[in-house]
mmCIF file with all atom_site columns, C-alpha atoms in Angstrom:
data_model
loop_
_atom_site.group_PDB
_atom_site.id
_atom_site.type_symbol
_atom_site.label_atom_id
_atom_site.label_alt_id
_atom_site.label_comp_id
_atom_site.label_asym_id
_atom_site.label_entity_id
_atom_site.label_seq_id
_atom_site.pdbx_PDB_ins_code
_atom_site.Cartn_x
_atom_site.Cartn_y
_atom_site.Cartn_z
_atom_site.occupancy
_atom_site.B_iso_or_equiv
_atom_site.pdbx_formal_charge
_atom_site.auth_seq_id
_atom_site.auth_comp_id
_atom_site.auth_asym_id
_atom_site.auth_atom_id
_atom_site.pdbx_PDB_model_num
ATOM 1   C CA . SER A 1 1   ? 8.603  -32.742 117.354 1.00 45.00 ? 1   SER A CA 1
ATOM 2   C CA . LEU A 1 2   ? 12.219 -31.567 116.845 1.00 47.00 ? 2   LEU A CA 1
ATOM 3   C CA . THR A 1 3   ? 11.128 -27.964 117.397 1.00 48.00 ? 3   THR A CA 1
ATOM 4   C CA . ALA A 1 4   ? 11.301 -26.191 120.720 1.00 46.00 ? 4   ALA A CA 1
ATOM 5   C CA . GLN A 1 5   ? 9.415  -23.060 121.734 1.00 58.00 ? 5   GLN A CA 1
ATOM 6   C CA . GLU A 1 6   ? 12.735 -21.585 122.773 1.00 67.00 ? 6   GLU A CA 1
ATOM 7   C CA . PRO A 1 7   ? 16.037 -22.958 121.519 1.00 86.00 ? 7   PRO A CA 1
ATOM 8   C CA . LEU A 1 8   ? 17.498 -25.503 123.909 1.00 90.00 ? 8   LEU A CA 1
ATOM 9   C CA . PRO A 1 9   ? 20.406 -27.873 123.534 1.00 94.00 ? 9   PRO A CA 1
ATOM 10  C CA . ARG A 1 10  ? 18.902 -31.266 122.691 1.00 94.00 ? 10  ARG A CA 1
ATOM 11  C CA . VAL A 1 11  ? 19.786 -34.905 122.587 1.00 95.00 ? 11  VAL A CA 1
ATOM 12  C CA . LEU A 1 12  ? 18.049 -37.000 119.959 1.00 96.00 ? 12  LEU A CA 1
ATOM 13  C CA . ASP A 1 13  ? 17.937 -40.711 120.741 1.00 97.00 ? 13  ASP A CA 1
ATOM 14  C CA . PHE A 1 14  ? 17.383 -42.759 117.585 1.00 97.00 ? 14  PHE A CA 1
ATOM 15  C CA . GLY A 1 15  ? 16.179 -46.273 118.339 1.00 95.00 ? 15  GLY A CA 1
ATOM 16  C CA . ALA A 1 16  ? 13.243 -48.647 118.172 1.00 94.00 ? 16  ALA A CA 1
ATOM 17  C CA . HIS A 1 17  ? 10.809 -49.896 120.777 1.00 89.00 ? 17  HIS A CA 1
ATOM 18  C CA . GLY A 1 18  ? 11.936 -53.505 120.166 1.00 89.00 ? 18  GLY A CA 1
ATOM 19  C CA . CYS A 1 19  ? 15.638 -52.731 120.735 1.00 90.00 ? 19  CYS A CA 1
ATOM 20  C CA . ILE A 1 20  ? 16.905 -54.026 124.126 1.00 90.00 ? 20  ILE A CA 1
ATOM 21  C CA . PRO A 1 21  ? 19.433 -51.201 124.808 1.00 90.00 ? 21  PRO A CA 1
ATOM 22  C CA . CYS A 1 22  ? 16.721 -48.715 123.759 1.00 92.00 ? 22  CYS A CA 1
ATOM 23  C CA . LYS A 1 23  ? 14.324 -50.283 126.272 1.00 91.00 ? 23  LYS A CA 1
ATOM 24  C CA . LEU A 1 24  ? 16.975 -49.988 128.991 1.00 90.00 ? 24  LEU A CA 1
ATOM 25  C CA . MET A 1 25  ? 17.516 -46.324 128.136 1.00 93.00 ? 25  MET A CA 1
ATOM 26  C CA . ALA A 1 26  ? 13.803 -45.371 128.013 1.00 93.00 ? 26  ALA A CA 1
ATOM 27  C CA . PRO A 1 27  ? 13.206 -44.842 131.776 1.00 92.00 ? 27  PRO A CA 1
ATOM 28  C CA . MET A 1 28  ? 16.483 -42.965 132.094 1.00 91.00 ? 28  MET A CA 1
ATOM 29  C CA . LEU A 1 29  ? 15.573 -40.643 129.193 1.00 93.00 ? 29  LEU A CA 1
ATOM 30  C CA . GLU A 1 30  ? 12.140 -40.038 130.741 1.00 93.00 ? 30  GLU A CA 1
ATOM 31  C CA . ARG A 1 31  ? 13.828 -39.099 134.010 1.00 90.00 ? 31  ARG A CA 1
ATOM 32  C CA . LEU A 1 32  ? 16.205 -36.715 132.212 1.00 89.00 ? 32  LEU A CA 1
ATOM 33  C CA . THR A 1 33  ? 13.240 -35.146 130.433 1.00 89.00 ? 33  THR A CA 1
ATOM 34  C CA . GLY A 1 34  ? 11.492 -34.503 133.750 1.00 88.00 ? 34  GLY A CA 1
ATOM 35  C CA . GLU A 1 35  ? 14.534 -33.267 135.656 1.00 86.00 ? 35  GLU A CA 1
ATOM 36  C CA . PHE A 1 36  ? 15.985 -30.989 132.988 1.00 87.00 ? 36  PHE A CA 1
ATOM 37  C CA . LYS A 1 37  ? 12.928 -30.035 130.873 1.00 84.00 ? 37  LYS A CA 1
ATOM 38  C CA . ASP A 1 38  ? 13.666 -26.302 131.134 1.00 86.00 ? 38  ASP A CA 1
ATOM 39  C CA . VAL A 1 39  ? 17.324 -26.546 130.079 1.00 88.00 ? 39  VAL A CA 1
ATOM 40  C CA . ILE A 1 40  ? 17.618 -29.524 127.719 1.00 90.00 ? 40  ILE A CA 1
ATOM 41  C CA . GLY A 1 41  ? 15.421 -31.226 125.158 1.00 92.00 ? 41  GLY A CA 1
ATOM 42  C CA . VAL A 1 42  ? 15.384 -35.027 125.122 1.00 93.00 ? 42  VAL A CA 1
ATOM 43  C CA . GLU A 1 43  ? 13.630 -36.718 122.222 1.00 94.00 ? 43  GLU A CA 1
ATOM 44  C CA . PHE A 1 44  ? 13.253 -40.374 121.235 1.00 95.00 ? 44  PHE A CA 1
ATOM 45  C CA . VAL A 1 45  ? 12.926 -41.058 117.507 1.00 96.00 ? 45  VAL A CA 1
ATOM 46  C CA . ASP A 1 46  ? 11.507 -44.531 116.762 1.00 96.00 ? 46  ASP A CA 1
ATOM 47  C CA . LEU A 1 47  ? 13.136 -45.587 113.494 1.00 95.00 ? 47  LEU A CA 1
ATOM 48  C CA . SER A 1 48  ? 10.855 -48.616 113.201 1.00 93.00 ? 48  SER A CA 1
ATOM 49  C CA . LYS A 1 49  ? 8.094  -46.169 112.224 1.00 94.00 ? 49  LYS A CA 1
ATOM 50  C CA . ARG A 1 50  ? 8.040  -45.394 108.510 1.00 93.00 ? 50  ARG A CA 1
ATOM 51  C CA . GLU A 1 51  ? 7.482  -41.640 109.075 1.00 94.00 ? 51  GLU A CA 1
ATOM 52  C CA . ASN A 1 52  ? 10.773 -41.372 111.035 1.00 94.00 ? 52  ASN A CA 1
ATOM 53  C CA . ARG A 1 53  ? 13.056 -43.166 108.556 1.00 93.00 ? 53  ARG A CA 1
ATOM 54  C CA . ALA A 1 54  ? 13.774 -40.012 106.545 1.00 94.00 ? 54  ALA A CA 1
ATOM 55  C CA . LEU A 1 55  ? 14.942 -38.312 109.742 1.00 94.00 ? 55  LEU A CA 1
ATOM 56  C CA . GLY A 1 56  ? 17.268 -41.250 110.423 1.00 94.00 ? 56  GLY A CA 1
ATOM 57  C CA . GLN A 1 57  ? 18.683 -40.863 106.919 1.00 95.00 ? 57  GLN A CA 1
ATOM 58  C CA . GLN A 1 58  ? 19.015 -37.095 107.346 1.00 95.00 ? 58  GLN A CA 1
ATOM 59  C CA . TYR A 1 59  ? 21.125 -37.634 110.466 1.00 96.00 ? 59  TYR A CA 1
ATOM 60  C CA . LYS A 1 60  ? 22.996 -40.565 108.864 1.00 96.00 ? 60  LYS A CA 1
ATOM 61  C CA . VAL A 1 61  ? 22.084 -43.006 111.642 1.00 95.00 ? 61  VAL A CA 1
ATOM 62  C CA . LYS A 1 62  ? 23.853 -46.324 110.962 1.00 94.00 ? 62  LYS A CA 1
ATOM 63  C CA . LEU A 1 63  ? 22.833 -48.346 114.030 1.00 93.00 ? 63  LEU A CA 1
ATOM 64  C CA . ILE A 1 64  ? 20.566 -48.079 117.033 1.00 94.00 ? 64  ILE A CA 1
ATOM 65  C CA . PRO A 1 65  ? 20.583 -46.692 119.557 1.00 95.00 ? 65  PRO A CA 1
ATOM 66  C CA . THR A 1 66  ? 22.385 -43.541 118.409 1.00 96.00 ? 66  THR A CA 1
ATOM 67  C CA . GLN A 1 67  ? 22.345 -40.343 120.444 1.00 97.00 ? 67  GLN A CA 1
ATOM 68  C CA . ILE A 1 68  ? 23.034 -37.026 118.739 1.00 97.00 ? 68  ILE A CA 1
ATOM 69  C CA . PHE A 1 69  ? 23.755 -33.976 120.884 1.00 97.00 ? 69  PHE A CA 1
ATOM 70  C CA . LEU A 1 70  ? 22.627 -30.726 119.252 1.00 96.00 ? 70  LEU A CA 1
ATOM 71  C CA . SER A 1 71  ? 23.380 -27.118 120.152 1.00 95.00 ? 71  SER A CA 1
ATOM 72  C CA . PRO A 1 72  ? 20.457 -24.687 120.551 1.00 94.00 ? 72  PRO A CA 1
ATOM 73  C CA . ASP A 1 73  ? 20.941 -23.627 116.909 1.00 93.00 ? 73  ASP A CA 1
ATOM 74  C CA . GLY A 1 74  ? 20.756 -27.262 115.723 1.00 93.00 ? 74  GLY A CA 1
ATOM 75  C CA . ARG A 1 75  ? 24.452 -27.950 115.072 1.00 95.00 ? 75  ARG A CA 1
ATOM 76  C CA . GLU A 1 76  ? 25.616 -31.464 115.864 1.00 96.00 ? 76  GLU A CA 1
ATOM 77  C CA . LEU A 1 77  ? 28.037 -31.325 118.792 1.00 97.00 ? 77  LEU A CA 1
ATOM 78  C CA . TRP A 1 78  ? 28.646 -35.011 119.436 1.00 96.00 ? 78  TRP A CA 1
ATOM 79  C CA . ARG A 1 79  ? 27.344 -38.435 118.473 1.00 96.00 ? 79  ARG A CA 1
ATOM 80  C CA . HIS A 1 80  ? 27.314 -41.714 120.389 1.00 95.00 ? 80  HIS A CA 1
ATOM 81  C CA . GLN A 1 81  ? 26.312 -45.181 119.209 1.00 94.00 ? 81  GLN A CA 1
ATOM 82  C CA . GLY A 1 82  ? 25.051 -47.766 121.692 1.00 92.00 ? 82  GLY A CA 1
ATOM 83  C CA . PHE A 1 83  ? 23.824 -47.591 125.257 1.00 92.00 ? 83  PHE A CA 1
ATOM 84  C CA . ILE A 1 84  ? 24.822 -44.535 127.262 1.00 92.00 ? 84  ILE A CA 1
ATOM 85  C CA . SER A 1 85  ? 23.898 -43.970 130.898 1.00 88.00 ? 85  SER A CA 1
ATOM 86  C CA . ARG A 1 86  ? 22.170 -40.942 132.373 1.00 86.00 ? 86  ARG A CA 1
ATOM 87  C CA . TYR A 1 87  ? 25.440 -39.918 133.963 1.00 84.00 ? 87  TYR A CA 1
ATOM 88  C CA . GLY A 1 88  ? 27.233 -40.437 130.654 1.00 89.00 ? 88  GLY A CA 1
ATOM 89  C CA . ILE A 1 89  ? 24.805 -38.029 128.985 1.00 91.00 ? 89  ILE A CA 1
ATOM 90  C CA . LEU A 1 90  ? 25.122 -35.424 131.728 1.00 88.00 ? 90  LEU A CA 1
ATOM 91  C CA . ASP A 1 91  ? 28.906 -35.745 131.781 1.00 87.00 ? 91  ASP A CA 1
ATOM 92  C CA . LYS A 1 92  ? 29.109 -35.308 128.004 1.00 91.00 ? 92  LYS A CA 1
ATOM 93  C CA . TRP A 1 93  ? 26.966 -32.155 128.219 1.00 91.00 ? 93  TRP A CA 1
ATOM 94  C CA . ARG A 1 94  ? 29.357 -30.900 130.936 1.00 88.00 ? 94  ARG A CA 1
ATOM 95  C CA . GLN A 1 95  ? 32.328 -31.613 128.650 1.00 91.00 ? 95  GLN A CA 1
ATOM 96  C CA . LEU A 1 96  ? 30.565 -29.688 125.877 1.00 92.00 ? 96  LEU A CA 1
ATOM 97  C CA . GLY A 1 97  ? 30.224 -26.660 128.159 1.00 90.00 ? 97  GLY A CA 1
ATOM 98  C CA . TYR A 1 98  ? 26.650 -27.165 129.405 1.00 86.00 ? 98  TYR A CA 1
ATOM 99  C CA . ASP A 1 99  ? 26.741 -27.955 133.118 1.00 78.00 ? 99  ASP A CA 1
ATOM 100 C CA . PHE A 1 100 ? 23.104 -28.881 133.776 1.00 68.00 ? 100 PHE A CA 1
ATOM 101 C CA . ALA A 1 101 ? 23.658 -31.176 136.710 1.00 57.00 ? 101 ALA A CA 1
ATOM 102 C CA . ASP A 1 102 ? 23.986 -30.049 140.257 1.00 58.00 ? 102 ASP A CA 1
ATOM 103 C CA . ARG A 1 103 ? 27.000 -31.878 141.690 1.00 45.00 ? 103 ARG A CA 1
ATOM 104 C CA . ALA A 1 104 ? 24.723 -33.470 144.300 1.00 36.00 ? 104 ALA A CA 1
ATOM 105 C CA . LEU A 1 105 ? 22.915 -35.361 141.508 1.00 53.00 ? 105 LEU A CA 1
ATOM 106 C CA . MET A 1 106 ? 26.123 -36.943 140.290 1.00 52.00 ? 106 MET A CA 1
ATOM 107 C CA . PRO A 1 107 ? 27.597 -39.895 142.174 1.00 53.00 ? 107 PRO A CA 1
ATOM 108 C CA . ALA A 1 108 ? 31.123 -39.783 143.489 1.00 53.00 ? 108 ALA A CA 1
ATOM 109 C CA . PHE A 1 109 ? 33.061 -42.530 141.752 1.00 52.00 ? 109 PHE A CA 1
ATOM 110 C CA . GLU A 1 110 ? 36.386 -43.649 143.076 1.00 54.00 ? 110 GLU A CA 1
ATOM 111 C CA . ARG A 1 111 ? 39.145 -45.088 140.964 1.00 52.00 ? 111 ARG A CA 1
ATOM 112 C CA . LEU A 1 112 ? 38.968 -48.869 140.998 1.00 51.00 ? 112 LEU A CA 1
ATOM 113 C CA . THR A 1 113 ? 41.803 -50.755 142.572 1.00 54.00 ? 113 THR A CA 1
ATOM 114 C CA . ALA A 1 114 ? 42.350 -54.451 142.304 1.00 49.00 ? 114 ALA A CA 1
ATOM 115 C CA . ALA A 1 115 ? 42.023 -56.482 145.472 1.00 48.00 ? 115 ALA A CA 1
ATOM 116 C CA . ALA A 1 116 ? 45.183 -57.846 147.029 1.00 49.00 ? 116 ALA A CA 1
ATOM 117 C CA . PRO A 1 117 ? 46.422 -60.865 145.051 1.00 46.00 ? 117 PRO A CA 1
ATOM 118 C CA . GLN A 1 118 ? 45.317 -64.169 146.505 1.00 45.00 ? 118 GLN A CA 1
ATOM 119 C CA . ALA A 1 119 ? 46.302 -67.711 145.704 1.00 45.00 ? 119 ALA A CA 1
ATOM 120 C CA . SER A 1 120 ? 42.828 -68.469 144.387 1.00 52.00 ? 120 SER A CA 1
ATOM 121 C CA . GLY A 1 121 ? 41.294 -65.879 142.053 1.00 60.00 ? 121 GLY A CA 1
ATOM 122 C CA . GLY A 1 122 ? 37.766 -67.355 142.174 1.00 76.00 ? 122 GLY A CA 1
ATOM 123 C CA . ARG A 1 123 ? 34.934 -66.991 139.642 1.00 81.00 ? 123 ARG A CA 1
ATOM 124 C CA . CYS A 1 124 ? 33.697 -63.725 138.128 1.00 82.00 ? 124 CYS A CA 1
ATOM 125 C CA . PHE A 1 125 ? 30.159 -62.753 139.129 1.00 77.00 ? 125 PHE A CA 1
ATOM 126 C CA . MET A 1 126 ? 29.520 -61.284 135.631 1.00 76.00 ? 126 MET A CA 1
ATOM 127 C CA . CYS A 1 127 ? 30.996 -63.899 133.272 1.00 76.00 ? 127 CYS A CA 1
ATOM 128 C CA . ASP A 1 128 ? 31.587 -66.894 135.562 1.00 74.00 ? 128 ASP A CA 1
ATOM 129 C CA . GLY A 1 129 ? 35.125 -67.034 134.194 1.00 78.00 ? 129 GLY A CA 1
ATOM 130 C CA . SER A 1 130 ? 38.336 -67.515 136.144 1.00 83.00 ? 130 SER A CA 1
ATOM 131 C CA . VAL A 1 131 ? 39.623 -64.480 137.936 1.00 84.00 ? 131 VAL A CA 1
ATOM 132 C CA . ASP A 1 132 ? 43.271 -63.534 137.637 1.00 83.00 ? 132 ASP A CA 1
ATOM 133 C CA . ALA A 1 133 ? 44.472 -62.357 141.053 1.00 80.00 ? 133 ALA A CA 1
ATOM 134 C CA . ARG A 1 134 ? 46.263 -59.413 139.379 1.00 82.00 ? 134 ARG A CA 1
ATOM 135 C CA . THR A 1 135 ? 43.049 -57.910 137.940 1.00 83.00 ? 135 THR A CA 1
ATOM 136 C CA . ARG A 1 136 ? 40.546 -59.103 140.555 1.00 84.00 ? 136 ARG A CA 1
ATOM 137 C CA . VAL A 1 137 ? 38.022 -56.502 141.728 1.00 84.00 ? 137 VAL A CA 1
ATOM 138 C CA . VAL A 1 138 ? 35.809 -56.944 144.776 1.00 85.00 ? 138 VAL A CA 1
ATOM 139 C CA . VAL A 1 139 ? 32.645 -54.832 144.892 1.00 81.00 ? 139 VAL A CA 1
ATOM 140 C CA . GLY A 1 140 ? 30.582 -54.454 148.039 1.00 79.00 ? 140 GLY A CA 1
ATOM 141 C CA . THR A 1 141 ? 26.852 -54.773 147.394 1.00 73.00 ? 141 THR A CA 1
ATOM 142 C CA . GLY A 1 142 ? 23.777 -54.851 149.583 1.00 71.00 ? 142 GLY A CA 1
ATOM 143 C CA . LYS A 1 143 ? 23.973 -58.653 149.488 1.00 69.00 ? 143 LYS A CA 1
ATOM 144 C CA . GLY A 1 144 ? 27.671 -58.959 150.244 1.00 75.00 ? 144 GLY A CA 1
ATOM 145 C CA . GLU A 1 145 ? 30.889 -58.802 148.263 1.00 82.00 ? 145 GLU A CA 1
ATOM 146 C CA . VAL A 1 146 ? 30.927 -59.669 144.561 1.00 80.00 ? 146 VAL A CA 1
ATOM 147 C CA . VAL A 1 147 ? 34.120 -60.798 142.816 1.00 84.00 ? 147 VAL A CA 1
ATOM 148 C CA . LEU A 1 148 ? 34.727 -59.565 139.265 1.00 83.00 ? 148 LEU A CA 1
ATOM 149 C CA . CYS A 1 149 ? 37.496 -60.541 136.867 1.00 84.00 ? 149 CYS A CA 1
ATOM 150 C CA . GLY A 1 150 ? 38.523 -56.912 136.285 1.00 83.00 ? 150 GLY A CA 1
ATOM 151 C CA . PRO A 1 151 ? 37.554 -53.236 136.292 1.00 81.00 ? 151 PRO A CA 1
ATOM 152 C CA . HIS A 1 152 ? 35.848 -53.628 132.903 1.00 79.00 ? 152 HIS A CA 1
ATOM 153 C CA . HIS A 1 153 ? 33.115 -55.780 134.474 1.00 77.00 ? 153 HIS A CA 1
ATOM 154 C CA . HIS A 1 154 ? 32.659 -53.250 137.259 1.00 75.00 ? 154 HIS A CA 1
ATOM 155 C CA . PHE A 1 155 ? 31.985 -50.657 134.570 1.00 74.00 ? 155 PHE A CA 1
ATOM 156 C CA . VAL A 1 156 ? 29.582 -53.012 132.767 1.00 74.00 ? 156 VAL A CA 1
ATOM 157 C CA . MET A 1 157 ? 27.827 -53.789 136.035 1.00 73.00 ? 157 MET A CA 1
ATOM 158 C CA . LEU A 1 158 ? 27.270 -50.085 136.812 1.00 71.00 ? 158 LEU A CA 1
ATOM 159 C CA . SER A 1 159 ? 26.338 -49.195 133.228 1.00 67.00 ? 159 SER A CA 1
ATOM 160 C CA . CYS A 1 160 ? 23.668 -51.857 132.948 1.00 62.00 ? 160 CYS A CA 1
ATOM 161 C CA . LEU A 1 161 ? 21.801 -51.018 136.129 1.00 57.00 ? 161 LEU A CA 1
ATOM 162 C CA . GLN A 1 162 ? 18.438 -49.430 135.420 1.00 48.00 ? 162 GLN A CA 1
ATOM 163 C CA . GLU A 1 163 ? 18.503 -47.473 138.656 1.00 50.00 ? 163 GLU A CA 1
ATOM 164 C CA . ASP A 1 164 ? 21.070 -44.808 139.380 1.00 49.00 ? 164 ASP A CA 1
ATOM 165 C CA . VAL A 1 165 ? 23.944 -45.855 141.610 1.00 48.00 ? 165 VAL A CA 1
ATOM 166 C CA . ALA A 1 166 ? 24.963 -43.377 144.246 1.00 45.00 ? 166 ALA A CA 1
#
């Protein structure tokens, strides 16, 4: 619709229903819409539909998914290309001066520290590659400890989960 009854800051998510990252973002965007409907507009624009292509051109969308954060008066505040998590969206709004989220909704993340070096690094749970003992990260899960080759895979692991991680 791109028009609100009262001006709200909005995030436009340009994508397509066949796009895998877009599919992963869909439930998260629905949840944001429900939780913050009175303070933020969240809209999905399906660029695979002919009637939406002009809008994609207007906003100069080069790849999908692309999220565009708009002020209440419609000015573009920030743009992101690719998957972004619910917490990433809320954190970006906070950085832009709109603190929508109650701190209780946001998880407490701790800085990652590599496990103590061991003679055998093991295999990475994410990529099945060798694990260098200097960058090894061990993550406790509900099914036991998982060994990752570095903090980057811990980030990927958390970013790709469809459910929020507390």
